[in-house]
Tab-separated table of C-alpha atoms in Angstrom:
chain	number	residue	atom	x	y	z
A	1	UNK	CA	217.583	36.893	185.622
A	2	UNK	CA	220.022	40.527	184.359
A	3	UNK	CA	221.717	38.495	181.846
A	4	UNK	CA	218.715	37.427	179.535
A	5	UNK	CA	216.954	40.182	180.516
A	6	UNK	CA	216.563	42.888	177.211
A	7	UNK	CA	215.487	45.606	178.060
A	8	UNK	CA	214.516	47.852	175.572
A	9	UNK	CA	215.164	52.004	174.888
A	10	UNK	CA	212.839	54.471	172.683
A	11	UNK	CA	215.580	55.760	170.444
A	12	UNK	CA	213.253	58.919	168.705
A	13	UNK	CA	214.955	62.013	170.517
A	14	UNK	CA	217.331	61.944	173.152
A	15	UNK	CA	219.629	60.588	175.674
A	16	UNK	CA	218.890	57.094	174.559
A	17	UNK	CA	222.567	55.744	173.866
A	18	UNK	CA	223.894	57.466	177.889
A	19	UNK	CA	220.622	54.459	178.648
A	20	UNK	CA	221.781	51.661	176.521
A	21	UNK	CA	225.382	51.150	178.492
A	22	UNK	CA	223.920	52.272	181.611
A	23	UNK	CA	221.519	49.185	181.367
A	24	UNK	CA	224.101	46.906	179.597
A	25	UNK	CA	226.922	47.411	181.903
A	26	UNK	CA	224.701	46.346	184.332
A	27	UNK	CA	224.650	43.325	182.453
A	28	UNK	CA	221.423	42.964	180.455
A	29	UNK	CA	220.661	43.606	176.685
A	30	UNK	CA	219.801	46.468	174.829
A	31	UNK	CA	217.751	47.557	172.456
A	32	UNK	CA	217.005	50.417	170.552
A	33	UNK	CA	212.874	50.869	170.064
A	34	UNK	CA	212.071	52.211	166.489
A	35	UNK	CA	209.328	50.795	165.612
A	36	UNK	CA	206.174	49.040	167.246
A	37	UNK	CA	207.053	45.760	166.535
A	38	UNK	CA	210.417	46.338	168.726
A	39	UNK	CA	208.444	46.593	171.296
A	40	UNK	CA	207.238	42.509	170.761
A	41	UNK	CA	211.492	41.623	171.535
A	42	UNK	CA	212.034	43.548	175.656
A	43	UNK	CA	210.478	42.728	178.632
A	44	UNK	CA	210.984	46.929	180.456
A	45	UNK	CA	211.676	49.607	178.037
A	46	UNK	CA	213.057	52.717	178.967
A	47	UNK	CA	211.960	56.115	178.345
A	48	UNK	CA	214.933	58.670	178.344
A	49	UNK	CA	215.418	61.962	178.284
A	50	UNK	CA	214.970	64.835	175.601
A	51	UNK	CA	211.737	66.571	174.567
A	52	UNK	CA	209.000	65.568	175.125
A	53	UNK	CA	207.666	67.858	172.991
A	54	UNK	CA	209.478	66.020	170.032
A	55	UNK	CA	208.885	62.546	171.826
A	56	UNK	CA	205.802	63.598	170.998
A	57	UNK	CA	204.876	63.943	167.618
A	58	UNK	CA	207.634	61.075	166.325
A	59	UNK	CA	205.137	58.589	169.323
A	60	UNK	CA	202.295	59.747	167.213
A	61	UNK	CA	203.066	59.835	163.261
A	62	UNK	CA	204.803	56.168	163.937
A	63	UNK	CA	202.317	54.195	166.096
A	64	UNK	CA	204.251	53.527	169.091
A	65	UNK	CA	201.660	55.410	171.116
A	66	UNK	CA	198.641	52.885	171.215
A	67	UNK	CA	201.468	50.319	171.087
A	68	UNK	CA	202.834	51.212	174.623
A	69	UNK	CA	199.934	52.076	176.344
A	70	UNK	CA	199.549	48.689	175.426
A	71	UNK	CA	202.303	46.681	176.700
A	72	UNK	CA	202.385	48.526	179.578
A	73	UNK	CA	198.468	47.741	180.520
A	74	UNK	CA	199.927	44.515	179.782
A	75	UNK	CA	202.149	44.874	182.572
A	76	UNK	CA	205.035	46.019	180.658
A	77	UNK	CA	207.881	47.896	183.467
A	78	UNK	CA	208.711	51.599	181.698
A	79	UNK	CA	210.836	53.712	183.708
A	80	UNK	CA	210.896	57.343	181.901
A	81	UNK	CA	213.694	60.010	182.707
A	82	UNK	CA	213.171	64.065	182.620
A	83	UNK	CA	211.228	63.649	179.078
A	84	UNK	CA	209.841	60.668	179.796
A	85	UNK	CA	208.672	61.600	183.474
A	86	UNK	CA	206.202	64.224	181.118
A	87	UNK	CA	205.224	61.629	179.194
A	88	UNK	CA	204.380	59.184	181.483
A	89	UNK	CA	202.262	62.188	183.215
A	90	UNK	CA	198.175	62.244	182.839
A	91	UNK	CA	198.470	65.451	183.939
A	92	UNK	CA	200.241	67.857	182.410
A	93	UNK	CA	200.256	72.037	184.153
A	94	UNK	CA	199.250	74.110	181.339
A	95	UNK	CA	200.169	71.874	178.469
A	96	UNK	CA	197.919	69.644	175.870
A	97	UNK	CA	200.453	68.086	174.566
A	98	UNK	CA	200.754	64.268	173.538
A	99	UNK	CA	201.051	62.131	175.832
A	100	UNK	CA	201.654	58.219	177.172
A	101	UNK	CA	199.246	59.272	180.577
A	102	UNK	CA	199.749	56.402	181.683
A	103	UNK	CA	200.897	56.883	185.807
A	104	UNK	CA	198.375	58.829	188.184
A	105	UNK	CA	201.263	62.447	188.667
A	106	UNK	CA	200.863	65.593	187.964
A	107	UNK	CA	203.869	67.225	186.436
A	108	UNK	CA	204.966	70.677	186.171
A	109	UNK	CA	207.351	71.355	183.396
A	110	UNK	CA	210.606	73.577	183.352
A	111	UNK	CA	209.284	74.033	186.633
A	112	UNK	CA	213.131	74.529	188.231
A	113	UNK	CA	213.268	78.029	185.416
A	114	UNK	CA	215.722	77.438	182.961
A	115	UNK	CA	218.950	76.125	182.255
A	116	UNK	CA	221.079	78.192	183.868
A	117	UNK	CA	219.510	76.371	187.255
A	118	UNK	CA	219.586	73.010	186.447
A	119	UNK	CA	221.588	71.640	188.973
A	120	UNK	CA	223.678	68.171	190.586
A	121	UNK	CA	222.926	67.071	193.659
A	122	UNK	CA	223.116	64.025	196.418
A	123	UNK	CA	219.818	62.736	197.094
A	124	UNK	CA	217.591	60.526	199.179
A	125	UNK	CA	216.077	57.391	197.941
A	126	UNK	CA	213.287	55.850	199.328
A	127	UNK	CA	214.905	52.109	199.506
A	128	UNK	CA	217.963	52.620	197.859
A	129	UNK	CA	219.699	55.409	199.850
A	130	UNK	CA	221.603	58.409	198.541
A	131	UNK	CA	222.289	58.548	194.792
A	132	UNK	CA	224.067	61.781	192.465
A	133	UNK	CA	220.755	63.982	190.942
A	134	UNK	CA	221.141	65.231	187.708
A	135	UNK	CA	217.916	67.912	187.112
A	136	UNK	CA	218.322	69.339	183.521
A	137	UNK	CA	215.817	71.581	182.614
A	138	UNK	CA	213.652	69.009	184.904
A	139	UNK	CA	210.085	68.969	186.407
A	140	UNK	CA	208.480	68.026	189.152
A	141	UNK	CA	205.681	66.406	190.850
A	142	UNK	CA	203.754	68.665	191.970
A	143	UNK	CA	200.228	65.495	193.093
A	144	UNK	CA	200.164	61.883	193.486
A	145	UNK	CA	197.372	59.393	193.391
A	146	UNK	CA	195.972	56.696	193.326
A	147	UNK	CA	198.639	53.391	193.698
A	148	UNK	CA	201.137	56.026	192.607
A	149	UNK	CA	204.339	56.269	195.565
A	150	UNK	CA	206.558	58.945	196.470
A	151	UNK	CA	209.700	57.674	196.503
A	152	UNK	CA	211.795	60.530	196.437
A	153	UNK	CA	211.507	63.823	196.722
A	154	UNK	CA	214.550	67.377	196.585
A	155	UNK	CA	213.369	70.908	198.801
A	156	UNK	CA	209.782	69.821	199.519
A	157	UNK	CA	208.923	68.361	195.191
A	158	UNK	CA	208.738	65.697	194.029
A	159	UNK	CA	210.885	63.925	191.586
A	160	UNK	CA	210.803	59.552	191.677
A	161	UNK	CA	207.414	57.691	191.627
A	162	UNK	CA	206.121	54.349	191.385
A	163	UNK	CA	203.717	53.186	190.487
A	164	UNK	CA	203.300	48.991	190.227
A	165	UNK	CA	205.183	48.319	187.419
A	166	UNK	CA	206.356	51.840	186.619
A	167	UNK	CA	208.553	53.809	187.882
A	168	UNK	CA	209.270	57.757	186.612
A	169	UNK	CA	213.083	59.711	187.816
A	170	UNK	CA	212.875	63.107	187.496
A	171	UNK	CA	215.912	62.883	187.273
A	172	UNK	CA	219.257	60.936	185.126
A	173	UNK	CA	220.354	58.247	186.377
A	174	UNK	CA	222.777	57.898	183.447
A	175	UNK	CA	224.649	60.548	183.235
A	176	UNK	CA	226.358	59.347	186.755
A	177	UNK	CA	228.172	56.203	187.324
A	178	UNK	CA	226.069	54.987	189.906
A	179	UNK	CA	224.086	51.773	188.668
A	180	UNK	CA	221.562	51.986	191.414
A	181	UNK	CA	218.184	53.931	189.700
A	182	UNK	CA	219.029	50.853	187.054
A	183	UNK	CA	218.940	48.370	188.990
A	184	UNK	CA	216.303	48.610	191.050
A	185	UNK	CA	214.313	49.086	187.702
A	186	UNK	CA	215.286	45.531	186.534
A	187	UNK	CA	214.358	43.778	189.830
A	188	UNK	CA	211.154	45.136	188.682
A	189	UNK	CA	210.868	42.915	185.962
B	1	UNK	CA	224.379	71.107	198.011
B	2	UNK	CA	223.080	71.757	194.799
B	3	UNK	CA	225.638	72.734	192.266
B	4	UNK	CA	224.683	74.952	189.488
B	5	UNK	CA	227.050	75.270	186.361
B	6	UNK	CA	228.565	72.177	186.384
B	7	UNK	CA	229.986	70.421	183.336
B	8	UNK	CA	227.380	67.470	184.047
B	9	UNK	CA	224.927	69.486	184.378
B	10	UNK	CA	226.550	72.539	180.421
B	11	UNK	CA	226.829	68.577	179.195
B	12	UNK	CA	223.943	67.555	180.308
B	13	UNK	CA	221.897	69.764	178.154
B	14	UNK	CA	223.751	68.474	174.927
B	15	UNK	CA	222.847	64.979	175.359
B	16	UNK	CA	219.031	65.475	176.053
B	17	UNK	CA	219.573	67.630	172.969
B	18	UNK	CA	221.045	64.409	170.282
B	19	UNK	CA	219.301	63.252	167.691
B	20	UNK	CA	217.237	66.549	167.374
B	21	UNK	CA	216.687	69.167	164.940
B	22	UNK	CA	217.833	73.205	166.021
B	23	UNK	CA	215.945	75.563	163.834
B	24	UNK	CA	216.811	79.026	163.417
B	25	UNK	CA	213.613	81.134	164.066
B	26	UNK	CA	213.587	85.125	163.546
B	27	UNK	CA	209.150	84.963	165.267
B	28	UNK	CA	207.514	83.536	168.179
B	29	UNK	CA	205.579	82.333	164.846
B	30	UNK	CA	208.465	80.358	163.495
B	31	UNK	CA	209.555	79.387	166.839
B	32	UNK	CA	206.304	77.979	167.477
B	33	UNK	CA	205.648	76.321	163.525
B	34	UNK	CA	209.082	74.285	164.935
B	35	UNK	CA	208.196	73.490	167.904
B	36	UNK	CA	205.437	72.210	166.808
B	37	UNK	CA	206.553	69.953	163.848
B	38	UNK	CA	208.876	68.287	166.576
B	39	UNK	CA	212.366	70.896	166.625
B	40	UNK	CA	214.694	70.179	169.917
B	41	UNK	CA	215.108	73.706	170.320
B	42	UNK	CA	215.203	76.298	168.508
B	43	UNK	CA	218.066	79.361	167.675
B	44	UNK	CA	216.747	82.432	167.868
B	45	UNK	CA	218.424	85.009	165.662
B	46	UNK	CA	217.772	88.621	163.757
B	47	UNK	CA	218.370	87.070	160.340
B	48	UNK	CA	218.365	83.492	159.311
B	49	UNK	CA	222.411	83.451	157.735
B	50	UNK	CA	220.787	83.610	154.315
B	51	UNK	CA	219.362	86.640	154.665
B	52	UNK	CA	223.243	87.340	156.651
B	53	UNK	CA	224.977	86.113	153.830
B	54	UNK	CA	222.982	88.571	151.129
B	55	UNK	CA	223.516	91.859	153.410
B	56	UNK	CA	226.505	92.157	154.251
B	57	UNK	CA	227.842	94.577	156.674
B	58	UNK	CA	228.605	93.471	159.851
B	59	UNK	CA	226.572	90.371	161.656
B	60	UNK	CA	225.613	91.115	165.975
B	61	UNK	CA	223.970	90.141	169.005
B	62	UNK	CA	219.445	89.784	167.965
B	63	UNK	CA	217.739	92.563	169.816
B	64	UNK	CA	217.289	91.154	173.474
B	65	UNK	CA	213.124	92.070	172.725
B	66	UNK	CA	213.644	89.376	168.914
B	67	UNK	CA	215.374	86.084	172.373
B	68	UNK	CA	213.015	87.087	174.489
B	69	UNK	CA	209.716	87.193	172.102
B	70	UNK	CA	210.732	83.553	171.006
B	71	UNK	CA	211.882	82.078	174.999
B	72	UNK	CA	208.300	84.078	175.604
B	73	UNK	CA	206.978	81.544	172.999
B	74	UNK	CA	207.884	77.892	172.881
B	75	UNK	CA	208.875	75.379	176.224
B	76	UNK	CA	212.137	73.524	174.162
B	77	UNK	CA	215.640	75.734	174.654
B	78	UNK	CA	215.404	78.728	173.364
B	79	UNK	CA	220.019	78.853	171.749
B	80	UNK	CA	221.386	82.723	170.497
B	81	UNK	CA	224.272	83.645	167.998
B	82	UNK	CA	227.059	85.768	170.277
B	83	UNK	CA	230.271	86.462	167.935
B	84	UNK	CA	233.410	84.742	168.518
B	85	UNK	CA	235.290	86.750	171.170
B	86	UNK	CA	232.298	89.518	171.901
B	87	UNK	CA	232.575	87.871	175.823
B	88	UNK	CA	229.875	91.194	177.143
B	89	UNK	CA	227.352	89.346	174.300
B	90	UNK	CA	227.659	86.460	176.010
B	91	UNK	CA	226.965	87.606	179.944
B	92	UNK	CA	224.129	89.766	177.677
B	93	UNK	CA	222.207	86.481	176.803
B	94	UNK	CA	223.360	84.821	180.225
B	95	UNK	CA	221.401	87.143	181.824
B	96	UNK	CA	218.603	87.019	179.056
B	97	UNK	CA	218.359	83.173	180.626
B	98	UNK	CA	218.457	81.683	177.680
B	99	UNK	CA	219.598	78.054	177.440
B	100	UNK	CA	222.659	78.344	175.435
B	101	UNK	CA	225.354	79.913	173.688
B	102	UNK	CA	226.444	79.348	170.150
B	103	UNK	CA	229.944	81.756	169.961
B	104	UNK	CA	229.172	81.497	166.162
B	105	UNK	CA	230.963	82.467	162.445
B	106	UNK	CA	227.939	83.092	160.815
B	107	UNK	CA	227.950	86.356	162.958
B	108	UNK	CA	230.913	88.549	162.555
B	109	UNK	CA	233.439	87.869	164.954
B	110	UNK	CA	234.777	90.397	167.446
B	111	UNK	CA	237.997	89.288	168.144
B	112	UNK	CA	240.975	88.222	165.453
B	113	UNK	CA	242.462	86.373	167.740
B	114	UNK	CA	240.946	85.341	170.534
B	115	UNK	CA	237.034	83.469	171.982
B	116	UNK	CA	234.921	83.933	174.481
B	117	UNK	CA	236.017	82.121	178.526
B	118	UNK	CA	233.579	80.234	178.461
B	119	UNK	CA	234.237	78.430	181.681
B	120	UNK	CA	233.998	81.753	183.053
B	121	UNK	CA	230.208	80.895	182.277
B	122	UNK	CA	227.086	79.077	184.081
B	123	UNK	CA	224.455	78.653	180.265
B	124	UNK	CA	226.892	76.044	177.818
B	125	UNK	CA	227.716	77.021	174.697
B	126	UNK	CA	228.702	75.721	170.762
B	127	UNK	CA	231.021	76.645	169.481
B	128	UNK	CA	231.602	75.622	165.081
B	129	UNK	CA	234.999	73.467	164.213
B	130	UNK	CA	236.336	72.335	160.787
B	131	UNK	CA	238.623	69.988	162.407
B	132	UNK	CA	239.537	68.146	165.436
B	133	UNK	CA	242.031	70.640	167.288
B	134	UNK	CA	239.190	73.699	166.278
B	135	UNK	CA	237.141	71.255	168.408
B	136	UNK	CA	239.393	70.914	170.473
B	137	UNK	CA	240.307	74.045	171.568
B	138	UNK	CA	236.752	75.333	171.450
B	139	UNK	CA	236.350	72.958	174.775
B	140	UNK	CA	239.011	73.586	176.366
B	141	UNK	CA	237.598	76.918	176.107
B	142	UNK	CA	234.205	75.691	177.916
B	143	UNK	CA	231.970	74.793	174.574
B	144	UNK	CA	229.776	72.175	176.754
B	145	UNK	CA	229.071	71.817	172.567
B	146	UNK	CA	230.522	71.304	169.279
B	147	UNK	CA	228.629	71.748	165.457
B	148	UNK	CA	230.747	70.905	162.149
B	149	UNK	CA	230.919	74.751	160.809
B	150	UNK	CA	229.269	73.795	157.162
B	151	UNK	CA	229.187	76.586	154.262
B	152	UNK	CA	226.112	78.638	156.754
B	153	UNK	CA	223.880	79.998	154.640
B	154	UNK	CA	223.793	77.933	151.160
B	155	UNK	CA	221.841	75.298	151.600
B	156	UNK	CA	225.016	73.454	149.617
B	157	UNK	CA	226.387	70.142	152.425
B	158	UNK	CA	228.980	69.566	150.915
B	159	UNK	CA	231.678	71.350	153.986
B	160	UNK	CA	229.612	69.996	156.736
B	161	UNK	CA	230.199	66.774	154.653
B	162	UNK	CA	233.605	67.899	154.472
B	163	UNK	CA	234.215	68.767	158.431
B	164	UNK	CA	232.424	65.780	160.600
B	165	UNK	CA	234.932	63.806	157.303
B	166	UNK	CA	238.205	65.478	158.542
B	167	UNK	CA	237.253	65.253	162.559
B	168	UNK	CA	236.280	61.902	161.556
B	169	UNK	CA	239.952	61.156	160.448
B	170	UNK	CA	242.053	62.740	163.074
B	171	UNK	CA	240.484	60.689	165.442
B	172	UNK	CA	240.727	57.327	163.934
B	173	UNK	CA	244.305	58.908	163.735
B	174	UNK	CA	244.582	59.624	167.567
B	175	UNK	CA	242.567	56.350	168.582
B	176	UNK	CA	245.392	54.105	166.145
B	177	UNK	CA	248.119	56.332	168.039
B	178	UNK	CA	250.881	54.607	170.526
B	179	UNK	CA	250.135	56.801	174.293
B	180	UNK	CA	253.607	57.808	173.439
B	181	UNK	CA	253.026	59.870	170.313
B	182	UNK	CA	249.967	61.984	171.444
B	183	UNK	CA	252.120	64.372	172.940
B	184	UNK	CA	253.844	65.571	169.246
B	185	UNK	CA	249.744	64.395	167.346
B	186	UNK	CA	248.599	67.480	170.373
B	187	UNK	CA	251.202	69.837	169.290
B	188	UNK	CA	250.380	68.863	164.898
B	189	UNK	CA	246.894	69.587	166.368
B	190	UNK	CA	247.204	72.648	168.188
B	191	UNK	CA	245.147	70.917	171.316
B	192	UNK	CA	245.624	70.458	174.466
B	193	UNK	CA	247.111	67.919	175.125
B	194	UNK	CA	244.952	66.155	177.945
B	195	UNK	CA	242.068	66.646	175.507
B	196	UNK	CA	244.076	64.198	172.520
B	197	UNK	CA	244.183	61.544	175.617
B	198	UNK	CA	240.228	61.719	175.698
B	199	UNK	CA	239.807	61.953	172.435
B	200	UNK	CA	242.085	58.750	172.177
B	201	UNK	CA	240.666	56.268	175.091
B	202	UNK	CA	237.080	57.948	173.920
B	203	UNK	CA	237.387	57.217	170.208
B	204	UNK	CA	235.146	60.024	169.632
B	205	UNK	CA	234.781	63.944	171.014
B	206	UNK	CA	234.090	64.316	174.404
B	207	UNK	CA	230.974	66.206	174.330
B	208	UNK	CA	228.546	65.741	172.158
B	209	UNK	CA	228.607	67.235	167.771
B	210	UNK	CA	226.291	68.518	165.953
B	211	UNK	CA	226.043	68.840	161.880
B	212	UNK	CA	225.348	72.388	161.212
B	213	UNK	CA	226.002	74.910	157.559
B	214	UNK	CA	224.405	73.519	154.775
B	215	UNK	CA	221.344	71.163	155.861
B	216	UNK	CA	218.822	71.489	153.536
B	217	UNK	CA	216.143	68.256	153.331
B	218	UNK	CA	215.497	65.050	154.854
B	219	UNK	CA	218.551	62.983	152.612
B	220	UNK	CA	221.191	66.217	154.022
B	221	UNK	CA	220.403	65.082	157.832
B	222	UNK	CA	219.551	61.617	157.830
B	223	UNK	CA	223.543	61.964	155.498
B	224	UNK	CA	225.424	64.012	158.886
B	225	UNK	CA	223.594	61.202	161.012
B	226	UNK	CA	225.251	58.254	159.496
B	227	UNK	CA	228.646	60.016	159.074
B	228	UNK	CA	228.591	59.995	162.630
B	229	UNK	CA	226.730	63.193	164.011
B	230	UNK	CA	224.879	63.705	167.235
B	231	UNK	CA	222.053	65.979	165.355
B	232	UNK	CA	221.136	68.392	163.118
B	233	UNK	CA	221.090	72.505	163.048
B	234	UNK	CA	219.023	73.859	160.377
B	235	UNK	CA	219.739	77.743	159.869
B	236	UNK	CA	218.273	78.744	156.706
B	237	UNK	CA	217.039	75.456	155.239
B	238	UNK	CA	213.684	75.535	156.376
B	239	UNK	CA	212.020	79.091	156.567
B	240	UNK	CA	213.779	79.967	153.620
B	241	UNK	CA	212.186	77.093	152.143
B	242	UNK	CA	208.387	76.177	149.815
B	243	UNK	CA	206.557	74.570	152.898
B	244	UNK	CA	208.759	75.422	156.167
B	245	UNK	CA	206.582	73.339	158.235
B	246	UNK	CA	206.151	70.866	156.062
B	247	UNK	CA	209.994	70.429	155.647
B	248	UNK	CA	210.674	71.161	159.312
B	249	UNK	CA	208.634	66.953	160.778
B	250	UNK	CA	210.871	65.749	156.956
B	251	UNK	CA	213.518	66.674	158.961
B	252	UNK	CA	212.854	66.203	162.670
B	253	UNK	CA	211.868	62.291	160.941
B	254	UNK	CA	214.949	61.795	158.643
B	255	UNK	CA	216.786	63.164	161.852
B	256	UNK	CA	215.285	59.716	163.866
B	257	UNK	CA	214.634	57.208	160.950
B	258	UNK	CA	218.333	58.139	159.280
B	259	UNK	CA	219.125	54.762	159.338
B	260	UNK	CA	215.889	53.489	157.604
B	261	UNK	CA	215.781	54.210	153.822
B	262	UNK	CA	211.798	53.256	153.720
B	263	UNK	CA	211.141	55.949	156.197
B	264	UNK	CA	213.754	58.646	154.427
B	265	UNK	CA	211.604	58.381	151.570
B	266	UNK	CA	208.870	58.697	152.498
B	267	UNK	CA	209.480	62.456	154.440
B	268	UNK	CA	211.125	62.916	151.530
B	269	UNK	CA	208.220	62.793	149.096
B	270	UNK	CA	206.437	67.037	148.612
B	271	UNK	CA	208.502	69.477	150.311
B	272	UNK	CA	207.626	71.785	147.969
B	273	UNK	CA	210.906	74.188	146.933
B	274	UNK	CA	213.478	73.824	148.841
B	275	UNK	CA	215.894	77.475	149.054
B	276	UNK	CA	218.097	78.087	146.476
B	277	UNK	CA	221.660	76.678	147.113
B	278	UNK	CA	224.364	78.197	146.274
B	279	UNK	CA	228.365	76.596	145.143
B	280	UNK	CA	231.449	77.083	147.453
B	281	UNK	CA	233.495	78.186	144.677
B	282	UNK	CA	231.523	80.754	143.779
B	283	UNK	CA	232.041	82.465	147.087
B	284	UNK	CA	235.337	84.354	147.831
B	285	UNK	CA	237.611	82.739	151.062
B	286	UNK	CA	237.405	86.087	152.443
B	287	UNK	CA	233.183	85.865	152.400
B	288	UNK	CA	233.425	81.863	153.935
B	289	UNK	CA	232.216	82.124	156.846
B	290	UNK	CA	233.274	78.678	158.343
B	291	UNK	CA	237.423	80.931	158.561
B	292	UNK	CA	236.297	82.737	161.094
B	293	UNK	CA	237.403	81.629	164.460
B	294	UNK	CA	241.444	81.062	165.642
């Protein structure tokens, strides 16, 4: 199936080209999403890392916010990394920033500190195994509820969550050469 | 084992900034305006380049108090500038917890021969370049991000265009050479051989490359993006204009929709007065900031 699948990567701002390259190397088609009508062309959506406040503002200004929410309710698989994870959270600690609010998670931004505290490490993911995880000014999840299931934690902090058709990672699989997380997401389609 | 300050972690933040606009700010209030307008990061300064140019004298790292006020005001990454070769200013900025250091020709160089050895630091660095050799020398010293130099504080995009075209030309040249000619090419470029090999293979710089130095309008930003830059620095162009919040927001939108002239037309409307520009030929060569750097 993967060969015929088209995955959209939200291209407002951030590391969308890295996601595009990773998805293509897994054999799927890829489309950069900048307009609401682009959502009609895709089977799944990735919201990349970048600045969540920048992306949230552009999503609202260019009328993508409600359209993505609608597609999520219709069951479109959506995967957010880092800033994407923040945008997918219903609750963001100490912030009223614009968000999609799709997942039953409470997230803390810049939770590990500033850039000098950014790090990479090996991470154990439920059902996938060990993967190399790059955390850049990363958030973590403080609380999950409802259908949200924890897939990975690092030093007792939740860093990967699945909730039905939605997936969120605090780290950046698109910055490594490994493809396990991409393959896992493509299986969700 | 968690590994901090690795090349992947340093270049990774630059990758997250791509497609975004990094804005010069001098106060916490300006930083908030920039963040609300959609900036992906801010550059904390005491004076924007146009004011540094007007004031003359020696321009140095900003007062840590100004930098810390800006860091406390926003949740987006905060960058700050140190003088070329001034590794102690860089040590101070790292200890403040700044997210990126710009070893910048906008400030008066502290060393007339050598740049900071950026590999010594956990915090990542961005440096300016006018051509491929200069970019690769900076990367060789440990820069995790490059930007065009342009001519800062002029509101005149011509030098930034010249610099990105120069870098692109040289990348095309290198990419088409047979491997046995690359060592001589590295010699001509005055660039590390290993990095020349990487560029030939990747057909681009091995790190993120932003535009800087003279961008003043949404159209300027889109021009630099269409020429192949990964994102935009705006120095004086925003807070030296008539309506900074609106101009900032428009430049952010233009950087995302750089290939969509209809959106560009829409966001270019009614922006008020742009910053007053300077023709490059009226700046004496010894006063051109782009000449600083070795």
